[in-house]
PDB file of C-alpha atoms and ligand atoms in Angstrom:
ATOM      1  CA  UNK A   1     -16.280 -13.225  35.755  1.00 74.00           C
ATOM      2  CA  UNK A   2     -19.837 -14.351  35.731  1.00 83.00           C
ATOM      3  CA  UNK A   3     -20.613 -17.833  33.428  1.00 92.00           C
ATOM      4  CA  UNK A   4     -21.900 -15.641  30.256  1.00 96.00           C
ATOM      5  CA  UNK A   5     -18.665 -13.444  30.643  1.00 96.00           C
ATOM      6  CA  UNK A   6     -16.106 -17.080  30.956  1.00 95.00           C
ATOM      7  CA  UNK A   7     -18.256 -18.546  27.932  1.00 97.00           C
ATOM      8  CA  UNK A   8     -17.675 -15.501  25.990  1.00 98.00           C
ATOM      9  CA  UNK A   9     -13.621 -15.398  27.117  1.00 97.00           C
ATOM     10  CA  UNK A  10     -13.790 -18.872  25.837  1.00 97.00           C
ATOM     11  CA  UNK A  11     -15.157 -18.790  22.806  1.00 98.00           C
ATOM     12  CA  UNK A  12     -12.659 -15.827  21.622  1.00 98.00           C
ATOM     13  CA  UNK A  13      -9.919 -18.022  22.590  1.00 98.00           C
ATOM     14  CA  UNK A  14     -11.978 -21.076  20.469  1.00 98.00           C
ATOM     15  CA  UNK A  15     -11.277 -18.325  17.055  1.00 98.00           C
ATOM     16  CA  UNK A  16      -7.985 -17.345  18.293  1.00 98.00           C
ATOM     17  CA  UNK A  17      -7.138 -21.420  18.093  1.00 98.00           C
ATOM     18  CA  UNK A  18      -8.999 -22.414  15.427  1.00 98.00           C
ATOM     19  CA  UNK A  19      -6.875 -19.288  13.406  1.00 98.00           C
ATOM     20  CA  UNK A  20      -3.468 -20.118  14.993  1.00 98.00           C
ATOM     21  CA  UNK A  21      -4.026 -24.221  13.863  1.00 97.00           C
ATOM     22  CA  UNK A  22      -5.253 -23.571  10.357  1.00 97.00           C
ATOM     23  CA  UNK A  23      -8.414 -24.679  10.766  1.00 98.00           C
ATOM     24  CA  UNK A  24      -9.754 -21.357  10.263  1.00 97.00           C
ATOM     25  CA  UNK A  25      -8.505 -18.880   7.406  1.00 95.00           C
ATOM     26  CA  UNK A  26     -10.860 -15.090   6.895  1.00 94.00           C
ATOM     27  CA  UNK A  27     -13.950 -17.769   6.759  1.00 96.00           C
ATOM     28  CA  UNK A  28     -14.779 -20.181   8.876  1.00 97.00           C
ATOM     29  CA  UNK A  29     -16.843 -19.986  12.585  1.00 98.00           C
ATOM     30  CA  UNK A  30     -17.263 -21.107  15.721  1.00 98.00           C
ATOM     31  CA  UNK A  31     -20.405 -20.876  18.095  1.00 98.00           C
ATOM     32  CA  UNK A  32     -21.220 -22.211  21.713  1.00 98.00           C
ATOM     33  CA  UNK A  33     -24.848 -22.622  23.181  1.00 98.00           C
ATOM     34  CA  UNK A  34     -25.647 -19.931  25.145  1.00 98.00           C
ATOM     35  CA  UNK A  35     -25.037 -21.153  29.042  1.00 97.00           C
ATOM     36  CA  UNK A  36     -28.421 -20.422  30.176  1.00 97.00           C
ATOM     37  CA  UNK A  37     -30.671 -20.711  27.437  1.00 98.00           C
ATOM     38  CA  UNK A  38     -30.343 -23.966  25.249  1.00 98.00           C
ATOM     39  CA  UNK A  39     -32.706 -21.823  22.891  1.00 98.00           C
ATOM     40  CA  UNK A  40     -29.949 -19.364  22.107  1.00 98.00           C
ATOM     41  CA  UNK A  41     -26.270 -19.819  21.077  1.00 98.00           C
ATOM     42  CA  UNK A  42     -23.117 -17.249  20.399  1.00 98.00           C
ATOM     43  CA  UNK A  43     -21.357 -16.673  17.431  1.00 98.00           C
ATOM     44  CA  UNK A  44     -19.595 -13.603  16.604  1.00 98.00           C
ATOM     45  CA  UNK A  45     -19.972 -11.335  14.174  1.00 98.00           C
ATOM     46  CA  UNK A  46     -18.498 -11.923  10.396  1.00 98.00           C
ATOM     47  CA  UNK A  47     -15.301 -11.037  11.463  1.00 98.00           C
ATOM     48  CA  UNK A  48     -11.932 -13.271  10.596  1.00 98.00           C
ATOM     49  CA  UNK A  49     -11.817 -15.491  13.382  1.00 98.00           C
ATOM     50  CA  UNK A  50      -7.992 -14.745  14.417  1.00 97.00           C
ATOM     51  CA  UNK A  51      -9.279 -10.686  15.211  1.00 98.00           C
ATOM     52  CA  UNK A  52     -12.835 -11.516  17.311  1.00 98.00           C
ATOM     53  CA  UNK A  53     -12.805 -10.102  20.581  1.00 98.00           C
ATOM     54  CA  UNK A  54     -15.680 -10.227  23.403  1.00 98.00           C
ATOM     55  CA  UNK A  55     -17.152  -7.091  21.916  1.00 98.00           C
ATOM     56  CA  UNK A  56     -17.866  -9.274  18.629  1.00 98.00           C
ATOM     57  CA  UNK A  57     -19.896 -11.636  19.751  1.00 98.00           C
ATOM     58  CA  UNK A  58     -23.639 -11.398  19.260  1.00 98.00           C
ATOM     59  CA  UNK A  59     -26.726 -13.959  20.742  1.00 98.00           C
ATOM     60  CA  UNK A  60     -28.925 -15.664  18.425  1.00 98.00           C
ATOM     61  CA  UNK A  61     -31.992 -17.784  18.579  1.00 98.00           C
ATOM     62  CA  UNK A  62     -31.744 -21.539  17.398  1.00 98.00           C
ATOM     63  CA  UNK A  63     -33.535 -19.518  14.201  1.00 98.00           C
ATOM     64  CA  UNK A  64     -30.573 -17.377  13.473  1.00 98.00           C
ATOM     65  CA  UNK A  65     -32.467 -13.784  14.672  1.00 98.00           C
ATOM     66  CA  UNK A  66     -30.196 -11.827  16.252  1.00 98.00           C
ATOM     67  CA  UNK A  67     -31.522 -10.663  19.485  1.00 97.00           C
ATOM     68  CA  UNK A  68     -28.753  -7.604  20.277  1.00 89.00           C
ATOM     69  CA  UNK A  69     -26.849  -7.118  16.289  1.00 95.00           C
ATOM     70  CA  UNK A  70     -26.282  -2.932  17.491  1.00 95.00           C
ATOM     71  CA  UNK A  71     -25.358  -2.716  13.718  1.00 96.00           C
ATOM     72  CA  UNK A  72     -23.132  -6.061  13.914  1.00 97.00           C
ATOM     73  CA  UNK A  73     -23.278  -7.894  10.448  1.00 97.00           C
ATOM     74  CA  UNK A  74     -24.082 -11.703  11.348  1.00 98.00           C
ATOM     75  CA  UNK A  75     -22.444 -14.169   9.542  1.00 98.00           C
ATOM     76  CA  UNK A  76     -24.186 -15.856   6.045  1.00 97.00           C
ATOM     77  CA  UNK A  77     -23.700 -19.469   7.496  1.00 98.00           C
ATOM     78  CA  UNK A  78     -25.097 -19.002  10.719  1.00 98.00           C
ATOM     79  CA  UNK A  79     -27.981 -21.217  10.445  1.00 98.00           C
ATOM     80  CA  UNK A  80     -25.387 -24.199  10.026  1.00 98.00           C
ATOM     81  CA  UNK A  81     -25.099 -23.886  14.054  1.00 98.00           C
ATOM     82  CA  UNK A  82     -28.548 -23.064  15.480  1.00 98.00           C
ATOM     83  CA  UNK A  83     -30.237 -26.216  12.918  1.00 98.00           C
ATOM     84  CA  UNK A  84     -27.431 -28.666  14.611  1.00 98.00           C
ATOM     85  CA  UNK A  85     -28.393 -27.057  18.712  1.00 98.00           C
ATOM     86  CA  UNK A  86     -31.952 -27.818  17.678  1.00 98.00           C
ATOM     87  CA  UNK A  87     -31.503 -31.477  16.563  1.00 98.00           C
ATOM     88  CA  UNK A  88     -29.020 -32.091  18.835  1.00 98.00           C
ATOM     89  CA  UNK A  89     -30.017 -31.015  22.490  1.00 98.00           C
ATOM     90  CA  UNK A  90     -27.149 -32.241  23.680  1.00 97.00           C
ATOM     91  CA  UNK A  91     -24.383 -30.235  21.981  1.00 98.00           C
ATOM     92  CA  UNK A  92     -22.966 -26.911  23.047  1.00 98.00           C
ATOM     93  CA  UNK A  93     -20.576 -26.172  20.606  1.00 98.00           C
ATOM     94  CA  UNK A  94     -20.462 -26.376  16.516  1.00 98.00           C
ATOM     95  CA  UNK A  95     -17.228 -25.461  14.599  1.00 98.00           C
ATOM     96  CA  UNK A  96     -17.428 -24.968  10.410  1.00 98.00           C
ATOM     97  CA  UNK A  97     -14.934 -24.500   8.787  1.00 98.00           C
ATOM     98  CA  UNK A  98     -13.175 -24.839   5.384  1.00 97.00           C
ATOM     99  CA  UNK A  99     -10.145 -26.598   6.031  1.00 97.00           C
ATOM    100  CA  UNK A 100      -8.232 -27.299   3.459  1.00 97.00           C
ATOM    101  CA  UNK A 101      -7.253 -31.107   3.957  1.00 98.00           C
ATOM    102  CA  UNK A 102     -10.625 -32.330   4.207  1.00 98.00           C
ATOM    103  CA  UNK A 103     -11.911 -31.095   1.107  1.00 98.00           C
ATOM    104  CA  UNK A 104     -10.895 -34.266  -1.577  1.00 98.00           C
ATOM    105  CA  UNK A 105     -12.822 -36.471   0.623  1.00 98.00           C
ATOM    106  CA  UNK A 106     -16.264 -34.444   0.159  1.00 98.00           C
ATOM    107  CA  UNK A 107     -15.475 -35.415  -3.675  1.00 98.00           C
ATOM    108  CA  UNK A 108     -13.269 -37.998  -4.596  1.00 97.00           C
ATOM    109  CA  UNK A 109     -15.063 -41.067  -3.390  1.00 95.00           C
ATOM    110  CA  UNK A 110     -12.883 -42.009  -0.690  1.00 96.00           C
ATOM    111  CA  UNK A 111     -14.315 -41.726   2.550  1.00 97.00           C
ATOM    112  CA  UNK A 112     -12.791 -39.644   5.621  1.00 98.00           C
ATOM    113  CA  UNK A 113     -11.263 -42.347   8.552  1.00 98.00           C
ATOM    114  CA  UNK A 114      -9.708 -42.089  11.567  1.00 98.00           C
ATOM    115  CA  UNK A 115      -6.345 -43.448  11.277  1.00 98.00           C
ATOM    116  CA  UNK A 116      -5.082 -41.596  14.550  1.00 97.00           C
ATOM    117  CA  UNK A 117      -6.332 -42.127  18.060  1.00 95.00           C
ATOM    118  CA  UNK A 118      -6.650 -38.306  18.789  1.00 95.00           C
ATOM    119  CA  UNK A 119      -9.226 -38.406  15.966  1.00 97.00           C
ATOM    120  CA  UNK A 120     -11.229 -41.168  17.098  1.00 97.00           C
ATOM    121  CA  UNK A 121     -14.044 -38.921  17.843  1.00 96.00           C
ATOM    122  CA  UNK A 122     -14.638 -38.524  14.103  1.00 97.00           C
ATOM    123  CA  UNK A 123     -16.436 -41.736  14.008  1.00 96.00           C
ATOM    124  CA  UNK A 124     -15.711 -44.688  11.814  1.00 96.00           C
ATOM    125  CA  UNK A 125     -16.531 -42.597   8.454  1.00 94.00           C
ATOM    126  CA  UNK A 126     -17.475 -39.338   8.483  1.00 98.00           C
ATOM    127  CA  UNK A 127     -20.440 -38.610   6.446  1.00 98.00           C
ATOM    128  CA  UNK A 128     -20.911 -36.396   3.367  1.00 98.00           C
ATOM    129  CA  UNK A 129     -23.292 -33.305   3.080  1.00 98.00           C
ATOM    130  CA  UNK A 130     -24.397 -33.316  -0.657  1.00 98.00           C
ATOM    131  CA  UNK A 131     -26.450 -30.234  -0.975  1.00 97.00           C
ATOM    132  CA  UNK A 132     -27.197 -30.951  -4.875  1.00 98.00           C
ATOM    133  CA  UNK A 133     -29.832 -33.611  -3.617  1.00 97.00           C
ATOM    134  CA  UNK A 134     -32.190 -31.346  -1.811  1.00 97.00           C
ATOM    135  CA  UNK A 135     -31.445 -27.926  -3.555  1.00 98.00           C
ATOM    136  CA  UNK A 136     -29.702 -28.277  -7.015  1.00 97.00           C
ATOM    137  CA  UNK A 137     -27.258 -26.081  -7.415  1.00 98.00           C
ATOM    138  CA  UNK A 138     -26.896 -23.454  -5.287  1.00 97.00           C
ATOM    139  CA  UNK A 139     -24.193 -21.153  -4.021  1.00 97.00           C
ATOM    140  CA  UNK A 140     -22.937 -23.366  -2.406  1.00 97.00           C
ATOM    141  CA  UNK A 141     -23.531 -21.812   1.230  1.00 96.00           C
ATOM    142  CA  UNK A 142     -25.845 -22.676   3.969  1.00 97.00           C
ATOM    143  CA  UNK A 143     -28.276 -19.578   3.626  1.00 97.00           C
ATOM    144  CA  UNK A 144     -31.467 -20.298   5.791  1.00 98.00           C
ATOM    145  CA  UNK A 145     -32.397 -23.135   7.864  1.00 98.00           C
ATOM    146  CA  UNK A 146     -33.733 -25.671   5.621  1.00 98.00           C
ATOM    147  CA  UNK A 147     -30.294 -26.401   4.588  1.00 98.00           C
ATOM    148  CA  UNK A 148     -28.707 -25.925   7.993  1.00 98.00           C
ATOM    149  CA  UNK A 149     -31.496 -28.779   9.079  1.00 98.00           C
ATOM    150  CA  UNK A 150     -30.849 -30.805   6.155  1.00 98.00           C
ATOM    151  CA  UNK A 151     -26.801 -30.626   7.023  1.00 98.00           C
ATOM    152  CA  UNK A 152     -27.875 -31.425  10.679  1.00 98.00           C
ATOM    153  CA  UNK A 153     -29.212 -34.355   9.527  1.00 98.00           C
ATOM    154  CA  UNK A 154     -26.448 -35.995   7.661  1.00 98.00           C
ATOM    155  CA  UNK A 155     -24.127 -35.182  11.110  1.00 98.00           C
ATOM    156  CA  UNK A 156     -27.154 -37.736  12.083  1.00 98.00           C
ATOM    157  CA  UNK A 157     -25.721 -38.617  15.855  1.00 97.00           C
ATOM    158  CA  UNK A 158     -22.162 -38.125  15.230  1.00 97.00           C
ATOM    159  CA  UNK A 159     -20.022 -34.899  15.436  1.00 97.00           C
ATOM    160  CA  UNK A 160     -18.994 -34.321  12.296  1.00 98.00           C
ATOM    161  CA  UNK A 161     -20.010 -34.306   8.527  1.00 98.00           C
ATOM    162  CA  UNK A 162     -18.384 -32.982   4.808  1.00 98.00           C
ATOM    163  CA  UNK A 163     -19.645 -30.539   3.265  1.00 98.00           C
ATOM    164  CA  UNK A 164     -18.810 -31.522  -0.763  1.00 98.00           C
ATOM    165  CA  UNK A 165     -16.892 -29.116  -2.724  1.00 98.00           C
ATOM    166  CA  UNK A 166     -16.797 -26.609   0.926  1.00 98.00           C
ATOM    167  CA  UNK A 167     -15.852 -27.873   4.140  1.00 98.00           C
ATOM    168  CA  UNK A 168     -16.902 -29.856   7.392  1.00 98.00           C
ATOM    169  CA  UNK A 169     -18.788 -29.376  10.208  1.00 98.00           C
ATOM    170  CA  UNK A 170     -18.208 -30.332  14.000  1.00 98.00           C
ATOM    171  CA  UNK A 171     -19.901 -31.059  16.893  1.00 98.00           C
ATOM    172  CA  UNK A 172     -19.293 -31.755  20.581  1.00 96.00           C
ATOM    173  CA  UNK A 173     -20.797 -31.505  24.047  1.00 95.00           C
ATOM    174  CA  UNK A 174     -17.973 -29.022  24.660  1.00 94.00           C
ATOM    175  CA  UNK A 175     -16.221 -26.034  23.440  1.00 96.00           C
ATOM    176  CA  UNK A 176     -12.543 -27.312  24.047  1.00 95.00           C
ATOM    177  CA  UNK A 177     -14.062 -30.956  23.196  1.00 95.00           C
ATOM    178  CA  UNK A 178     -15.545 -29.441  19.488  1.00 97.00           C
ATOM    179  CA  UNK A 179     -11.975 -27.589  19.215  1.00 97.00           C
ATOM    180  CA  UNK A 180     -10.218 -30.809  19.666  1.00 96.00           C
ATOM    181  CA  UNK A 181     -12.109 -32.403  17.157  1.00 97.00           C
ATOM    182  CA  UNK A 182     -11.576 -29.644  14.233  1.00 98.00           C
ATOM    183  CA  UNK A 183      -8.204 -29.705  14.598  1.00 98.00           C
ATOM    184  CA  UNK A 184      -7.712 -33.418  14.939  1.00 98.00           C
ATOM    185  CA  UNK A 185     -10.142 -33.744  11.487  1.00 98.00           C
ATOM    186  CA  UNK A 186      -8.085 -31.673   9.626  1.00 98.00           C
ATOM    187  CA  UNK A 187      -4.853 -33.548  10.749  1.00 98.00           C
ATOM    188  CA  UNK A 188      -6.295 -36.825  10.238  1.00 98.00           C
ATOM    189  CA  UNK A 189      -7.668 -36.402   6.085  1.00 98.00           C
ATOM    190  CA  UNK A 190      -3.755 -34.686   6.284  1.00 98.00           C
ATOM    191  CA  UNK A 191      -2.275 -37.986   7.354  1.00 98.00           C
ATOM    192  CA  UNK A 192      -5.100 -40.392   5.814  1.00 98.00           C
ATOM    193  CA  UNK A 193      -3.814 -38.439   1.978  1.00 98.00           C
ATOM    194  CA  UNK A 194      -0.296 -39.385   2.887  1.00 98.00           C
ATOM    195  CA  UNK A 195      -1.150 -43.121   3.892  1.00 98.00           C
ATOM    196  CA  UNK A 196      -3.054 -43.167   1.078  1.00 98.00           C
ATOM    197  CA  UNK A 197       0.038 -42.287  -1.627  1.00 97.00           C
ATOM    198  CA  UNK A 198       1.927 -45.727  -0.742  1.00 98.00           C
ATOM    199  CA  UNK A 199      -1.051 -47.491  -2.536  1.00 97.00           C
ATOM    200  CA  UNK A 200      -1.084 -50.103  -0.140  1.00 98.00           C
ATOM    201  CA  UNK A 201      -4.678 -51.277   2.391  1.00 97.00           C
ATOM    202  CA  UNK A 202      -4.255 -48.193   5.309  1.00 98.00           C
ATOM    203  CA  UNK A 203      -4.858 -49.924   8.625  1.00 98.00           C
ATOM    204  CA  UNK A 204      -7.812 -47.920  10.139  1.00 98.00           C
ATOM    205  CA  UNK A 205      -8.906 -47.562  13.929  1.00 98.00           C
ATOM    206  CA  UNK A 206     -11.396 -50.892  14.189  1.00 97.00           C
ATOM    207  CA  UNK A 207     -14.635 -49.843  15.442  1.00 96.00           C
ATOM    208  CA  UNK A 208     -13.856 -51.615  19.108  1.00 97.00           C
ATOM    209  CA  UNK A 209     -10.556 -49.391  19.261  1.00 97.00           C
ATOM    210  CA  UNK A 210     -12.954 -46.142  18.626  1.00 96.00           C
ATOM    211  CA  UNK A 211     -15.449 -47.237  21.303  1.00 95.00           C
ATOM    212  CA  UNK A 212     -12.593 -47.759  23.999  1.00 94.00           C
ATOM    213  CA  UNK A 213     -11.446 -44.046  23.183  1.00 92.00           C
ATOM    214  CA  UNK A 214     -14.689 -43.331  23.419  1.00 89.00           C
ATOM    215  CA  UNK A 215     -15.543 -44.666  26.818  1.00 88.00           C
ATOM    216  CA  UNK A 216     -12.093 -43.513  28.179  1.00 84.00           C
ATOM    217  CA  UNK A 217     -13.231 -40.322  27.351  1.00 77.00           C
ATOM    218  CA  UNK A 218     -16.968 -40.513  28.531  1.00 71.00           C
ATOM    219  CA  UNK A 219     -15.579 -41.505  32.083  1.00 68.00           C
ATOM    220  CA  UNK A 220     -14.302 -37.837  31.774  1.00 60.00           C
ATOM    221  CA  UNK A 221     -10.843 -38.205  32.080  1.00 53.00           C
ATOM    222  CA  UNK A 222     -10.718 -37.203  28.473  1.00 55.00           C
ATOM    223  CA  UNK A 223     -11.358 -33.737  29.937  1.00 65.00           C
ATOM    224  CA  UNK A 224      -7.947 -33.483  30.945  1.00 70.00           C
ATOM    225  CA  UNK A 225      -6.710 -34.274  27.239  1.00 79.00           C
ATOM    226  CA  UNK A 226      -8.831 -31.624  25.918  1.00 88.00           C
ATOM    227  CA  UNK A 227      -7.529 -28.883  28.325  1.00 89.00           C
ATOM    228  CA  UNK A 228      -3.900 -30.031  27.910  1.00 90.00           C
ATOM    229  CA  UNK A 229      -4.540 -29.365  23.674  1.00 93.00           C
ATOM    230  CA  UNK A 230      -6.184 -25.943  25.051  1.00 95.00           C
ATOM    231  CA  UNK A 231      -3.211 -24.860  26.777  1.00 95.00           C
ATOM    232  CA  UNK A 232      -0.724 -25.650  24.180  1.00 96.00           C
ATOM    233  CA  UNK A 233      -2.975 -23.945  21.546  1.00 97.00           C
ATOM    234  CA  UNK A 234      -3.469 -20.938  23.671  1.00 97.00           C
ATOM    235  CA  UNK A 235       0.069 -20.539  23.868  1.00 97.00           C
ATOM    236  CA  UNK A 236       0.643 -21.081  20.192  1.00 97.00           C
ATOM    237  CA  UNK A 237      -2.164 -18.119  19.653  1.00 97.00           C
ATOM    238  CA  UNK A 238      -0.453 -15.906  22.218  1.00 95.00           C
ATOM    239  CA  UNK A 239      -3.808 -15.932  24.414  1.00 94.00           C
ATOM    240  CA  UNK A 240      -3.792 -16.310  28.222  1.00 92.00           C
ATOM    241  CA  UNK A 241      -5.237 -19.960  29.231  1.00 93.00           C
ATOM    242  CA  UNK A 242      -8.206 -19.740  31.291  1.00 88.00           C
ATOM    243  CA  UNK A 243      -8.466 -22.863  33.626  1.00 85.00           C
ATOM    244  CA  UNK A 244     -11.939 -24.260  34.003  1.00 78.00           C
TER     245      UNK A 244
HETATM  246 ZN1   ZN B   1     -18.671 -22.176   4.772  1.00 81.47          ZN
END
């Protein structure tokens, strides 16, 4: 399998997941940088995630052209992935979805928190997307690149961001690492509602316990958390695990 081929395997399994954990329902995509040109990604076409096989994905520039569609229909959304691998050089792999969870925190004044050390790599509050402030009302979607920049810039430097009244995006530097993160976001606003309902001060990671995580992780033995999650979600998808 050459690197293009393994990247491709992976990201298949990366919909496959994303389906099997309800992250993902018919809507909902994932997209890695393409492994040897930062100025293109992959993202398949608009297909529900849980049925996207290696024939399905399709290369894009950071634009949103595609360079090889063969009659492929991309998805709307796309540009929420290429405007994020421009302003961030160093990520490789964006995740949107519209899980469910997340949602009343995108409009009910209460920000998003990790309360769980998997989801540490949220950040200490996860910012809000508010597309009314740049476009009015719109549809809602992110159509063309001006609003795929303006969402990349309230992710800012972190790896994730609301997207009021629609969903969330996620970041990371890699696939299995951006997986991780929009399954443990999604499990997290699920546990923050129910900490929330005893009406009592929820005891949040501190800032110090986040960096720790963090730098456990950057020392890359956080690697071997990330493919441990893989392998167990693979299963749970009925995919073969590929080990990198
Ligand atoms: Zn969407």
């Amino acid at each position: 399998m050459s690197g293009l081929d393994e990247t491709i395997a992976d990201l298949v399994a990366a919909n496959r997941i994303l389906a099997s954990q309800g992250v993902v329902d018919g809507f909902g995509h994932v997209s890695v940088r393409h492994p040897e040109n930062p100025k293109r990604y992959l993202l398949s076409r608009a297909r529900p995630p849980e049925c996207i096989e290696a024939a399905d994905i399709m290369e894009f520039t950071l634009e949103g052209e595609a360079l090889d569609a063969r009659g492929r229909r991309p998805y709307n959304e796309r540009f929420i992935h290429g405007a994020l691998y421009e302003a961030r050089p160093e990520l490789n792999a964006v995740v949107h979805s519209h899980s469910p969870s997340v949602i009343p925190f995108g409009v009910a004044g209460e920000h998003l928190r990790p309360l769980l050390h998997m989801a540490a790599p949220i950040g200490a509050s996860v910012p809000i997307w508010e597309p009314r402030k740049s476009f009015g009302d719109t549809d809602m979607l992110v159509s063309d690149m001006a609003q795929g920049r303006d969402l990349a810039r309230a992710v800012g430097p972190g790896t994730a961001a609301l997207m009021r009244g629609h969903g969330s995006v996620v970041a990371g530097k890699f696939l299995r690492e951006a997986v991780y993160i929009a399954v443990y976001l999604e499990v997290n606003a699920h546990l923050q509602m129910d900490a929330l309902r005893f009406g009592k001060p929820v005891n949040y990671l501190s800032a110090g316990e986040i960096e720790k995580i963090l730098a456990r992780q950057a020392k890359g033995k956080a690697s071997e958390g990330f493919d441990r999650a893989w392998e167990g979600w693979c299963n749970r998808a009925g995919i073969a695990y590929l080990r990198r």
